[in-house]
Amino acid sequence: GGMGGGAGGRGGGGMGDEPGAMPRMQRQAPFDIFAERLKLNKDQKTEALAAVSDALKESGPLRQQLLQAKLNMAKAMLGGASADDLKKIEDAYASLAAQVTGIETKAFAKVCGLLKPNQQGKAASAFELMAGMFNVSAGGGGGGRRGRN
């Protein structure tokens, strides 16, 4: 007998939609997407991860303060704060954001220093991905509204 093997009557061969294929539950980590975009080799990836990790550690307290400044801004607006008070909160927020951007840019410069000439063309688009790693909200940065309003 035998069952006849082959791709069997379903059309397309192996694009991940076979019933037995493992579902791809885990989204790729932002750093992995970043490393892929730049086509980093193993050594570059290790060094780049160290630079990004250090920058995330360094910017952590500032990012927490940014979140607090956003909350303060919302409270002030809802509470009918004066234009002067709002300006002070906005200025504090802008200062914190500039500090985080500085840390992020220094880390990105380290990563760019690791790149070979054939990888450098992808740097600009990868910076956007890196910026996303620093913009994680207090909720852990999941996507979309999870049914809570």
GROMACS .gro file of N, CA and C in nm, residues 26-38 40 45 49 52 56 126 128-136 140-141:
model
   90
   26GLN      N    1   0.615   3.357   1.861
   26GLN     CA    2   0.700   3.462   1.915
   26GLN      C    3   0.739   3.562   1.808
   27ARG      N    4   0.709   3.689   1.833
   27ARG     CA    5   0.756   3.793   1.742
   27ARG      C    6   0.905   3.808   1.760
   28GLN      N    7   0.971   3.850   1.653
   28GLN     CA    8   1.115   3.871   1.660
   28GLN      C    9   1.144   3.989   1.753
   29ALA      N   10   1.246   3.976   1.832
   29ALA     CA   11   1.285   4.085   1.921
   29ALA      C   12   1.331   4.204   1.838
   30PRO      N   13   1.302   4.327   1.886
   30PRO     CA   14   1.344   4.446   1.810
   30PRO      C   15   1.492   4.447   1.775
   31PHE      N   16   1.578   4.402   1.868
   31PHE     CA   17   1.721   4.402   1.837
   31PHE      C   18   1.753   4.307   1.723
   32ASP      N   19   1.686   4.191   1.718
   32ASP     CA   20   1.713   4.095   1.611
   32ASP      C   21   1.674   4.152   1.475
   33ILE      N   22   1.564   4.224   1.471
   33ILE     CA   23   1.521   4.288   1.346
   33ILE      C   24   1.626   4.392   1.304
   34PHE      N   25   1.672   4.469   1.402
   34PHE     CA   26   1.776   4.570   1.380
   34PHE      C   27   1.903   4.505   1.325
   35ALA      N   28   1.948   4.396   1.390
   35ALA     CA   29   2.071   4.326   1.348
   35ALA      C   30   2.055   4.268   1.208
   36GLU      N   31   1.936   4.217   1.179
   36GLU     CA   32   1.909   4.162   1.046
   36GLU      C   33   1.913   4.271   0.939
   37ARG      N   34   1.854   4.385   0.971
   37ARG     CA   35   1.850   4.496   0.875
   37ARG      C   36   1.991   4.537   0.836
   38LEU      N   37   2.081   4.537   0.935
   38LEU     CA   38   2.220   4.576   0.909
   38LEU      C   39   2.305   4.459   0.860
   40LEU      N   40   2.433   4.211   1.036
   40LEU     CA   41   2.548   4.199   1.126
   40LEU      C   42   2.594   4.054   1.134
   45LYS      N   43   2.718   4.152   1.600
   45LYS     CA   44   2.592   4.144   1.673
   45LYS      C   45   2.617   4.150   1.824
   49LEU      N   46   2.491   4.456   2.045
   49LEU     CA   47   2.399   4.430   2.156
   49LEU      C   48   2.453   4.492   2.285
   52VAL      N   49   2.390   4.872   2.266
   52VAL     CA   50   2.248   4.903   2.284
   52VAL      C   51   2.206   4.877   2.429
   56LEU      N   52   2.051   5.142   2.686
   56LEU     CA   53   1.920   5.123   2.749
   56LEU      C   54   1.930   5.135   2.900
  126ALA      N   55   1.805   5.158   0.977
  126ALA     CA   56   1.820   5.083   1.101
  126ALA      C   57   1.811   5.175   1.222
  128GLU      N   58   1.603   5.408   1.275
  128GLU     CA   59   1.462   5.415   1.311
  128GLU      C   60   1.422   5.295   1.397
  129LEU      N   61   1.471   5.177   1.360
  129LEU     CA   62   1.443   5.056   1.439
  129LEU      C   63   1.503   5.068   1.579
  130MET      N   64   1.625   5.124   1.583
  130MET     CA   65   1.691   5.138   1.713
  130MET      C   66   1.613   5.235   1.801
  131ALA      N   67   1.566   5.343   1.741
  131ALA     CA   68   1.487   5.440   1.818
  131ALA      C   69   1.366   5.372   1.880
  132GLY      N   70   1.307   5.278   1.807
  132GLY     CA   71   1.192   5.205   1.859
  132GLY      C   72   1.224   5.125   1.984
  133MET      N   73   1.348   5.080   1.996
  133MET     CA   74   1.387   5.004   2.116
  133MET      C   75   1.388   5.094   2.239
  134PHE      N   76   1.405   5.223   2.219
  134PHE     CA   77   1.412   5.316   2.331
  134PHE      C   78   1.276   5.376   2.364
  135ASN      N   79   1.175   5.350   2.282
  135ASN     CA   80   1.045   5.411   2.301
  135ASN      C   81   0.945   5.318   2.368
  136VAL      N   82   0.993   5.221   2.443
  136VAL     CA   83   0.902   5.127   2.508
  136VAL      C   84   0.829   5.198   2.620
  140GLY      N   85   0.524   4.794   2.876
  140GLY     CA   86   0.604   4.690   2.814
  140GLY      C   87   0.599   4.695   2.663
  141GLY      N   88   0.529   4.790   2.606
  141GLY     CA   89   0.537   4.815   2.464
  141GLY      C   90   0.469   4.715   2.374
   0.00000   0.00000   0.00000
